[in-house]
Coordinates of C-alpha atoms in Angstrom, one line a residue:
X23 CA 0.0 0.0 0.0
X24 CA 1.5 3.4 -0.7
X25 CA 1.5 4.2 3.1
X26 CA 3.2 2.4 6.3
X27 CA 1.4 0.0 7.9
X28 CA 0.8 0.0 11.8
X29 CA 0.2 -3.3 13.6
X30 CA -2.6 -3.0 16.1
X31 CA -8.1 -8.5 19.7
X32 CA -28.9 -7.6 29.2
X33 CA -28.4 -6.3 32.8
X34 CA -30.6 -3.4 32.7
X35 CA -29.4 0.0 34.5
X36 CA -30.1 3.4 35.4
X37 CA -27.9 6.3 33.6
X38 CA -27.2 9.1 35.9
X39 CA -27.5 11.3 33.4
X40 CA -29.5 11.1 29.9
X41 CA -29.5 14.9 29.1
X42 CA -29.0 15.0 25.0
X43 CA -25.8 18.0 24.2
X44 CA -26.3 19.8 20.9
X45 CA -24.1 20.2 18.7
X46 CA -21.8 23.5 19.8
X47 CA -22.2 22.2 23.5
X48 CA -19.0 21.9 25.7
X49 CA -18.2 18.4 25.6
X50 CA -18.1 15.7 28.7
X51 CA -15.0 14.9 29.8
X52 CA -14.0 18.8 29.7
X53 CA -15.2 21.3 32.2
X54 CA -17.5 18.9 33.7
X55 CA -16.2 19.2 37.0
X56 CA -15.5 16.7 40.0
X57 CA -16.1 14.0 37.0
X58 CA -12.6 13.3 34.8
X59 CA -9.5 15.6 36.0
X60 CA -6.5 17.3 33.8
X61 CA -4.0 14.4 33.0
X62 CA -0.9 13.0 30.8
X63 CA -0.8 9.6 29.1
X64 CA 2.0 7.7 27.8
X65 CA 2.3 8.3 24.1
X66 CA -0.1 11.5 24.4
X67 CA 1.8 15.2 24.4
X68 CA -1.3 16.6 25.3
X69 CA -3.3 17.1 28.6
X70 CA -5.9 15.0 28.0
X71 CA -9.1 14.2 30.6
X72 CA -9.0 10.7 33.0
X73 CA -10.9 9.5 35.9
X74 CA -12.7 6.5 37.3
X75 CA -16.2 5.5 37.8
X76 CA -17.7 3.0 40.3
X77 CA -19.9 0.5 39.1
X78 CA -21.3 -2.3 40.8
X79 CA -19.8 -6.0 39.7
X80 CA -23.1 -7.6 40.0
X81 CA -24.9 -5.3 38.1
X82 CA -28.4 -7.3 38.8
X83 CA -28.1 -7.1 42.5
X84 CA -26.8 -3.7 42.6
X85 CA -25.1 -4.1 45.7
X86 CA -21.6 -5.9 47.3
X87 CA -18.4 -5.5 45.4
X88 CA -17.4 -2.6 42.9
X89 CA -15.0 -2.1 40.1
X90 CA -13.7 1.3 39.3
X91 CA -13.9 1.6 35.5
X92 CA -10.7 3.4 34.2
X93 CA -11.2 6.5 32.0
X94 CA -9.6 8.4 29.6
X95 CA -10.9 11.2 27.1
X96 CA -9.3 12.3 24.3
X97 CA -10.8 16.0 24.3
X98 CA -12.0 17.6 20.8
X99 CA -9.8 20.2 19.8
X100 CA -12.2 22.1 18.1
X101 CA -14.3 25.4 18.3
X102 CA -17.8 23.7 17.9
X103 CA -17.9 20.4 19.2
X104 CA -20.3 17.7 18.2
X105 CA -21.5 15.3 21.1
X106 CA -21.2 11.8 20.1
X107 CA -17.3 10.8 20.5
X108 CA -15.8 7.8 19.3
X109 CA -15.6 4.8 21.6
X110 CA -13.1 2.0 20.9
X111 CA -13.5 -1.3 21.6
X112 CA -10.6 -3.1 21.8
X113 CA -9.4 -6.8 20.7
X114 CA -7.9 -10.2 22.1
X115 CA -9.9 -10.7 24.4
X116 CA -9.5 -7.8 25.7
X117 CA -6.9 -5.4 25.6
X118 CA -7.2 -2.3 28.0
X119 CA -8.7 0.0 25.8
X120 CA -6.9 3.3 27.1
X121 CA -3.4 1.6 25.9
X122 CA -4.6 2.3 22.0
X123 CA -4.5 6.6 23.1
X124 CA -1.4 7.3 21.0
X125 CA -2.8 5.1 18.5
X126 CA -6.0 6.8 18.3
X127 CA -4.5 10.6 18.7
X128 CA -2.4 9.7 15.9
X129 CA -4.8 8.3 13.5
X130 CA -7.9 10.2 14.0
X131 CA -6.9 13.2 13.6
X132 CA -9.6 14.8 11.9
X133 CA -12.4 13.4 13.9
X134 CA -11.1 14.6 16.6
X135 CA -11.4 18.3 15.6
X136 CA -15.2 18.0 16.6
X137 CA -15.2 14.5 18.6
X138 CA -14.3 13.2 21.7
X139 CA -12.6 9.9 22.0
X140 CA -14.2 7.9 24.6
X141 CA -11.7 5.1 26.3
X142 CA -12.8 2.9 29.3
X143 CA -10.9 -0.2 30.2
X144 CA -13.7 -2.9 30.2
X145 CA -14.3 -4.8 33.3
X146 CA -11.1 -7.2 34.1
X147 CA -8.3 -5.4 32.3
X148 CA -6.4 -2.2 32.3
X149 CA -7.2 -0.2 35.6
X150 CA -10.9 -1.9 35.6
X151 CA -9.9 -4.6 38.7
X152 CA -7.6 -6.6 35.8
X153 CA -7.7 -10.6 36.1
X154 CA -3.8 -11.1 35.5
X155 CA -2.3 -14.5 37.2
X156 CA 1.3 -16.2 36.1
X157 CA -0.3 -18.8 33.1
X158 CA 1.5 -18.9 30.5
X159 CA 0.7 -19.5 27.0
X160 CA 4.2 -20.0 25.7
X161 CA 4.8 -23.0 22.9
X162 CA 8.1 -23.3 24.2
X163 CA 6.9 -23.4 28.7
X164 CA 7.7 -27.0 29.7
X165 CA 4.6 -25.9 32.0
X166 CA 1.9 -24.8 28.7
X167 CA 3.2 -28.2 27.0
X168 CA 2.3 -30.7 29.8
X169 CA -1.5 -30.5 30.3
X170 CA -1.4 -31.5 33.7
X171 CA 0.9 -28.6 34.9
X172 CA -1.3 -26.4 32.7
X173 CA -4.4 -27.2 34.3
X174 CA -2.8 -27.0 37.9
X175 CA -2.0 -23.1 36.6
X176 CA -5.2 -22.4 35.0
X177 CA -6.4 -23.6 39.2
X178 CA -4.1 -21.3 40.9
X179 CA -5.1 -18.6 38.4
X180 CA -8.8 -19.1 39.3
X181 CA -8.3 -19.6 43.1
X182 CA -5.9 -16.4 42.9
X183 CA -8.4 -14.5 41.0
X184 CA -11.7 -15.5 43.5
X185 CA -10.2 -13.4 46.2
X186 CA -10.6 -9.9 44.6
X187 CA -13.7 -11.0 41.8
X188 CA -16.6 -13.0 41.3
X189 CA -15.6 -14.3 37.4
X190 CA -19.5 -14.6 36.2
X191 CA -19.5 -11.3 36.2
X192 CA -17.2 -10.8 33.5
X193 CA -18.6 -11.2 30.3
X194 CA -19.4 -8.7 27.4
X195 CA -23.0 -8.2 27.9
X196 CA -22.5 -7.0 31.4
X197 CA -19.1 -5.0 30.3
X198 CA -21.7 -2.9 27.7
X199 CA -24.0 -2.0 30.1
X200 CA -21.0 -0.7 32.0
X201 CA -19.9 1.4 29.1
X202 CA -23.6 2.7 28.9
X203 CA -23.7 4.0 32.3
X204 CA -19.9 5.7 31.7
X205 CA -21.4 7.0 28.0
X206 CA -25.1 8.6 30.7
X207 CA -22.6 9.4 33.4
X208 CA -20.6 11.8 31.3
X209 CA -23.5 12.9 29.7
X210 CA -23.0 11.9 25.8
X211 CA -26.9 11.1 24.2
X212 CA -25.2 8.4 21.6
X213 CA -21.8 6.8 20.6
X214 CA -19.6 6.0 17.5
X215 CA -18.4 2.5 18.2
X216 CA -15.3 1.2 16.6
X217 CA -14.4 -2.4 17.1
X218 CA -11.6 -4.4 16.4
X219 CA -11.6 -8.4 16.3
X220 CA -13.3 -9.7 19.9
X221 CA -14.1 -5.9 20.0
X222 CA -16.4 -6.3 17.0
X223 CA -18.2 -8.6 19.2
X224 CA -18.4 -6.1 22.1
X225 CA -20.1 -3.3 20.0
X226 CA -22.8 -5.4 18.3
X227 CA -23.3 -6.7 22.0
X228 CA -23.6 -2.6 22.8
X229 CA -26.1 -2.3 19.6
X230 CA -28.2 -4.9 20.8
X231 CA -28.8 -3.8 24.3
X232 CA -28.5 0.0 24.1
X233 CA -29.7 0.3 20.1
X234 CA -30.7 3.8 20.7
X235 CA -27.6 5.6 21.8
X236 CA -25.3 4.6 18.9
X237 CA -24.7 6.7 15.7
X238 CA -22.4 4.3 13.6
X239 CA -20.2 1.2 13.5
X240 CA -17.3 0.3 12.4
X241 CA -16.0 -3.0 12.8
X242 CA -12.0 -4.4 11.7
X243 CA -11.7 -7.9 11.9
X244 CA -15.0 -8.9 12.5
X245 CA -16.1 -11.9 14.8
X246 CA -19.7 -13.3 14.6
X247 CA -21.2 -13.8 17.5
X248 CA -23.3 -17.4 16.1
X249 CA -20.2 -18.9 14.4
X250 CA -17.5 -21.5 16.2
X251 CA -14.7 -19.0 15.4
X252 CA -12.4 -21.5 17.6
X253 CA -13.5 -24.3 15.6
X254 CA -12.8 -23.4 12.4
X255 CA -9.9 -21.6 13.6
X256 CA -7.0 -24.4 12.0
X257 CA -9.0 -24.3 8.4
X258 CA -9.1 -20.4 8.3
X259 CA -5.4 -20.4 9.5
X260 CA -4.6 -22.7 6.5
X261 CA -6.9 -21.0 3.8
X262 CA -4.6 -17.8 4.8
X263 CA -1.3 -19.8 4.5
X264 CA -2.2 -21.5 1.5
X265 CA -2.4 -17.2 0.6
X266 CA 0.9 -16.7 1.1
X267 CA 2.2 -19.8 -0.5
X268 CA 0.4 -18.6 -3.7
X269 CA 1.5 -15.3 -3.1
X270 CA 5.3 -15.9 -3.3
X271 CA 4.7 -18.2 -6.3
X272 CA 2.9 -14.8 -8.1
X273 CA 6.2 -12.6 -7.5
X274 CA 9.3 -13.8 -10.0
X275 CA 11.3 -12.9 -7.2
X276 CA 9.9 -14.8 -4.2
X277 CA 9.2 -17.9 -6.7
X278 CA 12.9 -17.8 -7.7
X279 CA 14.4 -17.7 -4.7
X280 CA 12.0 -20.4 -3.1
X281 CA 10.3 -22.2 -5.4
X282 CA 9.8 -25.2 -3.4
X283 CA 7.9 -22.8 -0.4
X284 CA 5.0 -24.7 0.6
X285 CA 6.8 -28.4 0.1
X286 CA 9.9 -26.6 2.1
X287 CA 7.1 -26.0 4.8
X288 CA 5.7 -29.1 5.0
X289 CA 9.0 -31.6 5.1
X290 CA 10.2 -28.8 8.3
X291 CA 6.8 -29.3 10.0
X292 CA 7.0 -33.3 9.7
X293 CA 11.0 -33.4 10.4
X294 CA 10.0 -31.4 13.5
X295 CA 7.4 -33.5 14.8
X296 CA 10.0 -36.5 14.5
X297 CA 13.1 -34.4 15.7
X298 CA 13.1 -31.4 17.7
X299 CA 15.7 -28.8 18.0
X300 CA 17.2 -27.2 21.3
X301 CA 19.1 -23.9 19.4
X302 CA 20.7 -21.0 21.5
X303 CA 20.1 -17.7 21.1
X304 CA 21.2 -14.3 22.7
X305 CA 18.3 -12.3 24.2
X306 CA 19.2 -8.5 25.0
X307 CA 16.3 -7.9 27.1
X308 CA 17.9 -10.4 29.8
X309 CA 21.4 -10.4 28.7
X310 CA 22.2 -14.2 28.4
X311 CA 21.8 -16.9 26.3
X312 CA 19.4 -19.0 26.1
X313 CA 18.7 -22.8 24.6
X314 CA 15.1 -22.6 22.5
X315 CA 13.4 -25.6 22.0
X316 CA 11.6 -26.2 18.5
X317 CA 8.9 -28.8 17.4
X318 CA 6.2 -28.9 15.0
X319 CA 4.1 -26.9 17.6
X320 CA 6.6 -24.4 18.2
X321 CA 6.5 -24.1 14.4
X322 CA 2.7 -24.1 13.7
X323 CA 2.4 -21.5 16.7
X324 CA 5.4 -19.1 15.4
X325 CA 3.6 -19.1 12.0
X326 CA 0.2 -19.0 13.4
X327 CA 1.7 -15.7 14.6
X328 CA 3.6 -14.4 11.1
X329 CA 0.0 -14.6 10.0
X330 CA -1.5 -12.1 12.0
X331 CA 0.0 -8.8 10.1
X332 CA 1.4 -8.6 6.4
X333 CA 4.8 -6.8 7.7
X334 CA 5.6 -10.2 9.7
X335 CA 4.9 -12.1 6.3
X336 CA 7.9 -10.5 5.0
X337 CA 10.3 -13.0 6.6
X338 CA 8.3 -16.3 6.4
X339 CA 9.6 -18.0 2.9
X340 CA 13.2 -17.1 4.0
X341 CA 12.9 -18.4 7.8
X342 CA 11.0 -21.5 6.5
X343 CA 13.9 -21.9 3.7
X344 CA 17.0 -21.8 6.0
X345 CA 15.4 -24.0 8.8
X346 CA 14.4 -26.4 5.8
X347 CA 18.2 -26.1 5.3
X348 CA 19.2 -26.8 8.9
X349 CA 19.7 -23.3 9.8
X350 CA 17.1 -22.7 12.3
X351 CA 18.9 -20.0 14.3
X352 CA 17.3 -16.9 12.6
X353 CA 14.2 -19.1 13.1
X354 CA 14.4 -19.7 16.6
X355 CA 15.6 -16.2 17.3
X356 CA 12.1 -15.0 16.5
X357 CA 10.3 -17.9 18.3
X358 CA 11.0 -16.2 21.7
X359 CA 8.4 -14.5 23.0
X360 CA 9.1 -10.8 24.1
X361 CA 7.1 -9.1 26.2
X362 CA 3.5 -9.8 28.0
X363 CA 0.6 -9.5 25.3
X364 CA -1.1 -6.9 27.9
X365 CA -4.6 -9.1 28.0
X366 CA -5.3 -10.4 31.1
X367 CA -5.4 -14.3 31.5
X368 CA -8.3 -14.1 33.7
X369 CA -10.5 -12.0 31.6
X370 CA -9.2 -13.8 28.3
X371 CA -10.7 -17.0 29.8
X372 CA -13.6 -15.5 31.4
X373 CA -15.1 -14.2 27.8
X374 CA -13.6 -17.4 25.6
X375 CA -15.1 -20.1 28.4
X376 CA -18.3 -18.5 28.3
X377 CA -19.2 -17.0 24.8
X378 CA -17.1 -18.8 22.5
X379 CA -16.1 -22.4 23.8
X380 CA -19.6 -23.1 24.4
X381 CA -20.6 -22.8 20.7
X382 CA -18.8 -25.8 19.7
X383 CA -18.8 -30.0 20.5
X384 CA -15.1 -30.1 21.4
X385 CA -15.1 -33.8 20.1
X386 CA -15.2 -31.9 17.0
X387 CA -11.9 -30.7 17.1
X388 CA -9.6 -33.5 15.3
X389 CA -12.1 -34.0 12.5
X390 CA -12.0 -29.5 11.8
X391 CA -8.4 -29.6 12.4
X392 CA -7.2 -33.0 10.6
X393 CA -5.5 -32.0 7.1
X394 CA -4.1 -28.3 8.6
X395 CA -0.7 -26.9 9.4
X396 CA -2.6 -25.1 12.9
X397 CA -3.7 -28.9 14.1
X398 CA -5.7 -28.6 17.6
X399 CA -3.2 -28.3 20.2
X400 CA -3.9 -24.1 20.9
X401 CA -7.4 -24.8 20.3
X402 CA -7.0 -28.0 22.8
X403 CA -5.8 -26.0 25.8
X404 CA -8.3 -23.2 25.7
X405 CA -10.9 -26.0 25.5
X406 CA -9.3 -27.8 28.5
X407 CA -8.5 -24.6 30.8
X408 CA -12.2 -24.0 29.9
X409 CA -13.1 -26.9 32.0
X410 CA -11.4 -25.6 35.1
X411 CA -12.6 -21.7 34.8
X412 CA -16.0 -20.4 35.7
X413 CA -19.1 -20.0 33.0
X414 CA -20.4 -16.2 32.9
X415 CA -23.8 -14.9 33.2
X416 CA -25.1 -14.4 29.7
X417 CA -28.7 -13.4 28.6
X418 CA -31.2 -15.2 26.9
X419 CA -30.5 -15.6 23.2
X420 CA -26.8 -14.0 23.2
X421 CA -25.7 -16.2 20.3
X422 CA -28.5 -14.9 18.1
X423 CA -27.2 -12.8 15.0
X424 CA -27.7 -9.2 16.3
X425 CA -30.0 -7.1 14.0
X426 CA -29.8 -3.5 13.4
X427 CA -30.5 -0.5 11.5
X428 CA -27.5 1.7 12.7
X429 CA -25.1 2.2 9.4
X430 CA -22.2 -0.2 10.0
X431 CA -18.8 -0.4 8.2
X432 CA -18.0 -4.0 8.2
X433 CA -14.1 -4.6 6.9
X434 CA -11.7 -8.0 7.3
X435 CA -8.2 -8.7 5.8
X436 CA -8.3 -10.6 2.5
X437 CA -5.8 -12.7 4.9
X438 CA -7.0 -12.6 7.8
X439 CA -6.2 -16.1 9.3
X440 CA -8.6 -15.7 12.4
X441 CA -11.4 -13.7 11.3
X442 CA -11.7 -14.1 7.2
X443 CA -13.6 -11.7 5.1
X444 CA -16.8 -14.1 4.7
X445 CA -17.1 -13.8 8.7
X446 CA -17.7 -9.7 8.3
X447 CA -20.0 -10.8 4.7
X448 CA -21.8 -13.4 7.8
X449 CA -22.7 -10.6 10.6
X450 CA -23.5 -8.1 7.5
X451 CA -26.5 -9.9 6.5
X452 CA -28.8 -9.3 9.9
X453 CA -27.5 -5.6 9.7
X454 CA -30.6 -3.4 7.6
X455 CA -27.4 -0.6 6.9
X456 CA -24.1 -2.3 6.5
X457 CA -21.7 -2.5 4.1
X458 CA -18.7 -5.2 4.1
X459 CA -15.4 -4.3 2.7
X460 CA -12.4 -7.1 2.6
X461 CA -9.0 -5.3 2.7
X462 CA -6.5 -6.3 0.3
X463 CA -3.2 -7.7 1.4
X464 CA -4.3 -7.3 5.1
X465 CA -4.0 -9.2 8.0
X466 CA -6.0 -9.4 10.9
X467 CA -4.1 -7.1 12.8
X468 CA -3.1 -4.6 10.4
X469 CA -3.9 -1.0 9.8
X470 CA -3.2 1.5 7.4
X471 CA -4.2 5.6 7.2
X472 CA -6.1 4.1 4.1
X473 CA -8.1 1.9 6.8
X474 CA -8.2 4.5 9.3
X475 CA -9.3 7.3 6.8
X476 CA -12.6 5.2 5.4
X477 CA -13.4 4.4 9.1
X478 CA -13.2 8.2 9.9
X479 CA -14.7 9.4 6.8
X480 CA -17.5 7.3 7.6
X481 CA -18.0 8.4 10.9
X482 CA -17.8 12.0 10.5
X483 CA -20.4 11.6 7.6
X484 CA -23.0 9.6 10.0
X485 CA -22.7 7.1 7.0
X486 CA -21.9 6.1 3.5
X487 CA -22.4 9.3 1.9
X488 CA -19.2 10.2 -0.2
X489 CA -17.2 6.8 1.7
X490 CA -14.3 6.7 -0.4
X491 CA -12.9 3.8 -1.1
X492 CA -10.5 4.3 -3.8
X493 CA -7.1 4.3 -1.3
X494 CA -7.8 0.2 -1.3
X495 CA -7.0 -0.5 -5.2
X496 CA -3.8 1.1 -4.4
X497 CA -2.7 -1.6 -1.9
X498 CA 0.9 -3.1 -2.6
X499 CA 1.6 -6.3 -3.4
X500 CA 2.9 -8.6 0.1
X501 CA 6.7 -8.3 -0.2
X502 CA 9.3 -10.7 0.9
X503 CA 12.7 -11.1 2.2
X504 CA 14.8 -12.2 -0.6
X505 CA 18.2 -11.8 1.3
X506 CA 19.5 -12.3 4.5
X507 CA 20.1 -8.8 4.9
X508 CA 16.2 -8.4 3.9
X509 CA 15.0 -9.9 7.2
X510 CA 13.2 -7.5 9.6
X511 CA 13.0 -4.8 7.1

């Protein structure tokens, strides 16, 4: 694409304030006083608004425990502000939503010239009473490989946990009536929602139960909330590789260089699963060597990863190549994991065990998996730690396609490997107003200003009106390392 890409996962209530703002108004979140106070972010240059608000973890009874929602508003920078703001919705499962400020500040530039942006950490993450244990969910963990050490984790991690929550109360449906009573609290009469992978999820969960206070949608890699996403998660993973393997035979260059790609793959991944490798490796961030082991799990989960954004394409054929070779140091330099993914495990397996485990027969795993690179193993662990965790509290009929006539701008990568464009084609046909786009070249995790411009155009117009959508024939083709001095660039 001719720009840089950026790599980015019915309780009712009673608002405490409903009062509709006109356009010109002062917006929440600024000069409202005693509610959000003058602060700095990380990322932000700005003074920007934060603050927390109290709401009860059982929402039904409406008394015992409460959470403090975490709070940050991007202020409009405007003259004559307009009182919807945008609210996003983050992904994974969740990620706190006030970590994506720079991202947002950056990106939505324009809308924020007459919009708020709206960021609450939902329920369980962030500075919303997070559900973080030590469980790892590392390929390489002698502990995430032997299912009985797992499962004794996934235990401590729910025993820890029941001390400071009650984890039924920690699903999406709740979560939205949270954000409701933030959005009446601050006084803003409806929301733009933007939602990204399980955050697509959240805002048609928001649309359902609060259809009257949003303005538009916009959802990135979209999840359906009636579909076995797990499930079919090894044949979506392989309909995207078989992508890229197609992909590098398109480009002279790639094909040259490794014309054997997808065979190369294949003898690695079955060598693997007959002999792994132990290969050393220097790690800067703790200064010592260490010795990374390397199956055909290892594998399928390091490329399982590649698959989530174009950029990390860019060294697969080459990695693939040399550890087909017997070079697998490059390989296993990028197999270790750095850094914490910033999603709580306890809220990860609070939403998964309750809305997304549950929509499948697990015994149907090997039969959906059988044939794949992916196989069932990842799959196989979330399904088992589901066993030990607590089910959620979810309304009648939450499966049930949601149905709406709010204009939504549905969009997945043409290569996505979690969330494939017929998923956002799926949810688009219960939506009266919709319109499904799938981004060229794109993964589920990437982003582009050609992304972020149609979701902002689209948002500032209230619509469709004038969406232009011209930036997408422009996208570039993937590109890959041909060189060893191509890799990471």
């Amino acid at each position: 694409m001719g720009s840089k890409r950026m790599v980015l996962t019915a309780v009712l209530m009673l608002p405490l304030s409903l009062g509709a703002l006109a356009e010109g108004s002062k917006p929440p979140g600024r000069g409202v006083a005693g509610k959000l106070k003058p602060c700095h972010v990380p990322g932000v240059d700005e003074e920007v608004r934060c603050g927390t608000y109290e709401v009860y973890e059982n929402r039904a009874a409406r008394k015992g425990r409460k959470i403090g929602l975490n709070i940050v508003v991007l202020p409009a920078k405007g003259q004559k502000v307009i009182a919807d703001p945008l609210v996003f919705l983050a992904g994974g499962g969740v990620a706190p939503a006030t970590s994506y400020a720079p991202f947002l500040n950056e990106s939505y530039a324009n809308l924020r010239r007459q919009r708020d942006i709206l960021l609450v950490d939902q329920r369980g993450t962030g500075g919303s009473n997070p559900l973080e244990c030590d469980l790892t969910t590392d390929p390489t963990s002698a502990e995430y490989r032997d299912e009985g050490r797992f499962l004794a984790a996934v235990r401590r991690c729910r025993s820890e946990l029941e001390k400071k929550a009650d984890l039924r109360y920690y699903t999406t449906p709740i979560a939205m009536d949270d954000l409701d009573e933030v959005r009446g609290w601050l006084g803003y009469p409806r929301l733009n929602l933007f939602g990204v992978s399980y955050g697509s999820t959240a805002a048609m969960v928001y649309v359902r139960q609060h259809p009257e206070r949003v303005r538009t949608v916009a959802l990135q890699g979209v999840v359906p909330i009636d579909v076995p996403v797990w499930l079919e998660a090894p044949r979506s993973s392989q309909q995207a590789l078989d992508q890229i393997f197609a992909a590098c035979a398109r480009q002279p260059g790639c094909h040259d260089a490794f014309p054997e790609f997808a065979n190369e793959f294949s003898s690695l991944l079955k060598r693997l699963a007959e002999k792994p490798v132990k290969v050393k490796v220097s790690t800067p961030e703790a200064g010592q060597e260490v010795e990374v082991p390397i199956d055909d799990e290892v594998l399928r989960f390091f490329v399982t990863r590649m698959l989530y954004s174009a950029s990390r394409l860019h060294d697969l054929p080459f990695l693939v190549h040399l550890a087909d070779q017997g070079d697998y140091q490059p390989l296993a330099g990028r197999v270790v994991l750095k850094g914490d993914s910033g999603i709580p495990k306890g809220i990860y397996l609070s939403i998964v065990c309750s809305e997304i485990i549950p929509l499948f027969d697990p015994d149907a795993l090997p039969a959906a998996a059988a044939g794949t690179y992916m196989g069932g193993f990842r799959v196989g662990r979330d399904v088992s730690a589901c066993r030990e965790w607590v089910r959620g509290w979810l309304p009648p009929g939450f499966w049930t396609p949601v149905k709406s006539n709010v204009p939504v701008l549905a969009m997945n990568g043409a290569i996505d490997h979690i969330t494939p464009p017929r998923y956002g084609e799926h949810v688009a046909q219960s939506l009266a107003h919709a319109r499904h786009l799938a981004l060229p070249n794109r993964g589920h995790n990437d982003t582009d200003p050609c992304v972020n411009g149609m979701i902002e155009g689209f948002m500032i117009a209230g619509g469709f009106a004038g969406l232009d959508t011209s930036c997408l024939a422009k996208t570039e083709d993937l590109s890959f390392a041909l060189k060893r001095d191509e890799l990471g660039k």
